[in-house]
Short mmCIF file of C-alpha atoms in Angstrom, two decimals:
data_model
loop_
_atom_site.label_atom_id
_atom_site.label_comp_id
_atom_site.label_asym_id
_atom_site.label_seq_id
_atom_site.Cartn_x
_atom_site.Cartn_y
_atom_site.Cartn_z
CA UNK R 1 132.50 66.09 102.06
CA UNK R 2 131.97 67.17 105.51
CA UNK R 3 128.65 68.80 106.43
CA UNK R 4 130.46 71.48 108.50
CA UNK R 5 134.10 72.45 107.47
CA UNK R 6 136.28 75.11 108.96
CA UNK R 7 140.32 75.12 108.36
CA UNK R 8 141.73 73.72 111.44
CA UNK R 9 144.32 76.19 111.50
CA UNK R 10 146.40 77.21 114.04
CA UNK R 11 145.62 81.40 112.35
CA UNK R 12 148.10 83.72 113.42
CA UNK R 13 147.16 87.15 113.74
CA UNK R 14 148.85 90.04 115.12
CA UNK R 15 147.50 91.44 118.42
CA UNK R 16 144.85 94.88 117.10
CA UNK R 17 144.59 93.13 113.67
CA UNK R 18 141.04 91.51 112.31
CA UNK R 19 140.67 87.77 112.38
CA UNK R 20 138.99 86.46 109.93
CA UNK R 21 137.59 82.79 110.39
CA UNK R 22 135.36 80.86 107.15
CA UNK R 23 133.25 77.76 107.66
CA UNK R 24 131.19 76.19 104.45
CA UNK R 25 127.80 74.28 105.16
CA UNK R 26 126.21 71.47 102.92
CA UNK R 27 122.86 71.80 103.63
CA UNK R 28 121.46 74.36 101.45
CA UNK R 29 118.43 74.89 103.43
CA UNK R 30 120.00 75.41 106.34
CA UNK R 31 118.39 78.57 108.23
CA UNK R 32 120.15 78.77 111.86
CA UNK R 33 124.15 79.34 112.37
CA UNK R 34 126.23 80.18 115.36
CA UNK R 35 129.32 80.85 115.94
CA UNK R 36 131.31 79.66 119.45
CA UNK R 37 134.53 79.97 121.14
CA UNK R 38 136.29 77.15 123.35
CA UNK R 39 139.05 78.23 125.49
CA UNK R 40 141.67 74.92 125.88
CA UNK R 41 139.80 72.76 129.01
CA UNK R 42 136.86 74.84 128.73
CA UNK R 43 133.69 74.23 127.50
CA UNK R 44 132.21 75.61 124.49
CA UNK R 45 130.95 79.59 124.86
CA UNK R 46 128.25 80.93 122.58
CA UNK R 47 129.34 84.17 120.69
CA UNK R 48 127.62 84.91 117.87
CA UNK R 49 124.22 83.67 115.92
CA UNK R 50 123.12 84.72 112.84
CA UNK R 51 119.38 83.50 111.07
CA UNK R 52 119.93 85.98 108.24
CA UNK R 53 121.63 87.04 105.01
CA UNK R 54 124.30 89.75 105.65
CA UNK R 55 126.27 90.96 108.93
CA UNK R 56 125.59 90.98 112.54
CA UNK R 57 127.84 92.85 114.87
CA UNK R 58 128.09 92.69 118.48
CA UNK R 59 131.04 94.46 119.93
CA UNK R 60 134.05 93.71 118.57
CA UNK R 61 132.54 90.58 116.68
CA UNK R 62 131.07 90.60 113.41
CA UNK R 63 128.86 87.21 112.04
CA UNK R 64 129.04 87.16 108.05
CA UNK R 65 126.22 84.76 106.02
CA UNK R 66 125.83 84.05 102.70
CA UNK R 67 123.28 81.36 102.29
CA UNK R 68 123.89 81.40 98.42
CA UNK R 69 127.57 80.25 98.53
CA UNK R 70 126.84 78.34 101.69
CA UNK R 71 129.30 79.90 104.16
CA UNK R 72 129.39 82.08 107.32
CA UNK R 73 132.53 84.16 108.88
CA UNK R 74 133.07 85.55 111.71
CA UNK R 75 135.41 88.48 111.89
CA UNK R 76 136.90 89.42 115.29
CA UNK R 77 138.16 93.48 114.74
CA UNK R 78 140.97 94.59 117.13
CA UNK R 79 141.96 91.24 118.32
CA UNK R 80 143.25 90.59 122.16
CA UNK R 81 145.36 87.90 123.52
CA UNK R 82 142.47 86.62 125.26
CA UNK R 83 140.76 85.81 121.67
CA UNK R 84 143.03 83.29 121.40
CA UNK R 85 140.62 80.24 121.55
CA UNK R 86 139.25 77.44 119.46
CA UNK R 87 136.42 78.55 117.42
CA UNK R 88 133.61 76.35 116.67
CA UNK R 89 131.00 77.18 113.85
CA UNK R 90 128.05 74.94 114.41
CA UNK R 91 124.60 74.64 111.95
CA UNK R 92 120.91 73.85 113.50
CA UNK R 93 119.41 70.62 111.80
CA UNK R 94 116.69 68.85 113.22
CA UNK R 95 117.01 69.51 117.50
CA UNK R 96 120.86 69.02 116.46
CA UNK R 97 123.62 71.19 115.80
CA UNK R 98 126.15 70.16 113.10
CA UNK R 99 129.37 71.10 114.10
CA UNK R 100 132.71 72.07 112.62
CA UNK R 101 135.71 70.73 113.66
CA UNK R 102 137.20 73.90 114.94
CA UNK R 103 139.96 76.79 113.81
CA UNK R 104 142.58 77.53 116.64
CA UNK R 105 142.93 81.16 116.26
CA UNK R 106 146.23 82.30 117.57
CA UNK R 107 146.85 86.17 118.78
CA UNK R 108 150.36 87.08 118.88
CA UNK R 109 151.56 90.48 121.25
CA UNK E 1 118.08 83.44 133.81
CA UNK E 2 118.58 80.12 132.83
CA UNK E 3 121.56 77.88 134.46
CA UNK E 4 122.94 74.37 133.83
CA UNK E 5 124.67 72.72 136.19
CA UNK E 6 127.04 69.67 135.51
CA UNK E 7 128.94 67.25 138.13
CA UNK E 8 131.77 66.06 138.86
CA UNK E 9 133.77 68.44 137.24
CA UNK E 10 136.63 65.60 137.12
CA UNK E 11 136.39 62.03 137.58
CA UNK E 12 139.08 59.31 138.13
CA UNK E 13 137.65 55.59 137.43
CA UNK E 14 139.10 51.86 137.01
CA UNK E 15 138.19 49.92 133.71
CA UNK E 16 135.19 48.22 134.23
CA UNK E 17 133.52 50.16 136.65
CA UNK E 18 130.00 51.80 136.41
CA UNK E 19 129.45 55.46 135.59
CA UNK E 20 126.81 58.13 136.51
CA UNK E 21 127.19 61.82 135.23
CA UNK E 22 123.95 64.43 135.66
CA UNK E 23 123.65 67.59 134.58
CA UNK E 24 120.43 69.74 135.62
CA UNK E 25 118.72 72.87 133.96
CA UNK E 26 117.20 75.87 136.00
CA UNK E 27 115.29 78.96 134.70
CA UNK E 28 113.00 76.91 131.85
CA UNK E 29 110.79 74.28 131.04
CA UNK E 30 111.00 71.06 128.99
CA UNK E 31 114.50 72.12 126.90
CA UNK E 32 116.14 70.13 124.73
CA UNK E 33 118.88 68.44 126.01
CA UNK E 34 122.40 66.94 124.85
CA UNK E 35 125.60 65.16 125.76
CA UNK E 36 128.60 65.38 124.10
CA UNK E 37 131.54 63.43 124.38
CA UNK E 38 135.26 65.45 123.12
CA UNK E 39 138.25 63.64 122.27
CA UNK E 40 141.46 65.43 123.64
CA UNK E 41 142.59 68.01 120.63
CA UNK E 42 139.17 66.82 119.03
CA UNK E 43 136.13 67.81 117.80
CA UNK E 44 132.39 67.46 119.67
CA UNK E 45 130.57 64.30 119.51
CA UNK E 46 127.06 64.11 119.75
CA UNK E 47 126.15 61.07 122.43
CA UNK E 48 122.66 61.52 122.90
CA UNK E 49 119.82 64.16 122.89
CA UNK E 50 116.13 64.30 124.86
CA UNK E 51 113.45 66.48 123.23
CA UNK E 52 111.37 65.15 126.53
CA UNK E 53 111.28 63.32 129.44
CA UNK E 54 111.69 59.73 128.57
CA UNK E 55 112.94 59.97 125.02
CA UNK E 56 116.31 59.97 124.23
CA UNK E 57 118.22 59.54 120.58
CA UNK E 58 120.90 57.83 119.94
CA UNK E 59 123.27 59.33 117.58
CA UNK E 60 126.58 56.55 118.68
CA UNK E 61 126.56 52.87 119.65
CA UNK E 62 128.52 52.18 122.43
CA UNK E 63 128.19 51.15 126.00
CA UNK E 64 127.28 54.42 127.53
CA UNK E 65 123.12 54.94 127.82
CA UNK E 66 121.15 57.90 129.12
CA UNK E 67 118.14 58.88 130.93
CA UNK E 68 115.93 61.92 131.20
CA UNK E 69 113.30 61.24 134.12
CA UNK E 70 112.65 64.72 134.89
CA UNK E 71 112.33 67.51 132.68
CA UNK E 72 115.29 69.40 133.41
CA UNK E 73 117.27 66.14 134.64
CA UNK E 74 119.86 64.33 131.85
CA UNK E 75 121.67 61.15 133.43
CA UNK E 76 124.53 59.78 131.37
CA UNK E 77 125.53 55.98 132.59
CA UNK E 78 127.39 53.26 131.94
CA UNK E 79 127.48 49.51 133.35
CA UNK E 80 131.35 49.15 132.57
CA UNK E 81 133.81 51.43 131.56
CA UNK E 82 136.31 51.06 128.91
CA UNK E 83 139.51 52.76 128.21
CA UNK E 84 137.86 54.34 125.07
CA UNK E 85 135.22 56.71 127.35
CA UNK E 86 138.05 58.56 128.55
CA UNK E 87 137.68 62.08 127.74
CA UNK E 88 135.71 65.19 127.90
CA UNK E 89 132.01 65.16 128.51
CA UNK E 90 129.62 67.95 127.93
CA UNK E 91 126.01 68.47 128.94
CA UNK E 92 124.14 71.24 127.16
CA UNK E 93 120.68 72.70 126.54
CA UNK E 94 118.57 74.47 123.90
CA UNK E 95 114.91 76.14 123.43
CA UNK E 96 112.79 74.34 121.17
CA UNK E 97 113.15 75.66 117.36
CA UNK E 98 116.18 76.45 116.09
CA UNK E 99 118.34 78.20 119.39
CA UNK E 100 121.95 77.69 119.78
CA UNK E 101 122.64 75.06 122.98
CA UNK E 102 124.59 76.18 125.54
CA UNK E 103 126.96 74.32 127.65
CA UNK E 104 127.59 73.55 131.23
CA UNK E 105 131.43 73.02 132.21
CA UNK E 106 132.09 69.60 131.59
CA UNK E 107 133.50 66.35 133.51
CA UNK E 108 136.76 65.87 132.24
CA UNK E 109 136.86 61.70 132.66
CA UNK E 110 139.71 59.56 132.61
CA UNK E 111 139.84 55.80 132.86
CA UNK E 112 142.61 54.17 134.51
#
């Protein structure tokens, strides 16, 4: 079992539609999470982080946790073309983050 | 507000021949810092990371080393290349505890 796993994808979504990406952790006590977006050739962007139980929302971006079943989401509301990206959902452990592999997220006009 | 700054953005090298990436940090003091080596279509791998000048972790045996000798200084190197280095690397920071890092652009390296 991976520490970190996210469906690779590619997700389809319909431009204005929500996108909904999942990622499951291992660790239980595992306290820090972000969330991060990586446009293709790009380097990874920082979008979301979430230390608590429940939602954060920032824009057009809402961070879900649930440290009792071990996952976070991240919902993207009224999805663009330029959401299109790889996102990245990475856990703090010791000075390291544990990452996921990554879900393409696709937004079709 | 803090900045990293990572160069060459791409680099062209023969097998075999020595390497020398840096990436620098402005706007803090003694962060946490990381390189990351990505795999074309990949996922991020974790090279090495400095909690201070002068220690580094390992976290992948191979032929690449790296140096911090400043605080906001992170030197990746190699003595001889191999086809295998090819790819993406990635130099980010953090604040001590648990922050998120944060990423300077990359040197996309290929190995001829």
């Amino acid at each position: 079992q991976k520490e970190v796993e996210q469906n690779s994808g590619p997700l389809s979504v319909p431009e204005g539609a929500i996108a909904s990406l999942n990622c499951t952790y291992s660790d239980r006590v595992s306290q820090s999470f972000f969330w991060y977006r990586q446009y293709s050739g790009k380097s990874p962007e920082l979008i979301m982080s979430i230390y608590s139980n429940g939602d954060k929302e920032d824009g057009r971006f809402t961070a879900q946790l649930n440290k009792a079943s071990q996952y976070v989401s991240l919902l993207i509301r009224d999805s663009q073309p330029s959401d299109s990206a790889t996102y990245l959902c990475a856990v703090y452990r010791n000075y390291q983050l544990i990452w996921g592999a990554g879900t393409k997220l696709i937004i079709k006009p | 507000s803090q900045t990293i700054h990572q160069w060459p953005a791409t680099l062209v090298q023969p097998v075999g021949s020595p390497l020398s990436l840096e990436c620098t940090v402005e706007g803090t003091s003694n962060p946490n810092l990381y390189w990351y080596r990505q795999a074309a279509g990949r996922g991020l791998q974790l090279l090495f990371y400095s909690v201070g000048i002068g220690q580094i972790s390992s976290e992948v045996p191979q032929n690449l080393s790296a140096s911090r000798p400043q605080d906001r200084q992170f030197i990746l190197s190699s003595k001889k290349l191999l086809l295998s280095d090819s790819g993406f690397y990635l130099c980010a920071w953090s604040g001590t505890g648990s922050q998120p890092q944060h990423f300077g652009d990359g040197t996309r390296l290929s190995i001829l």
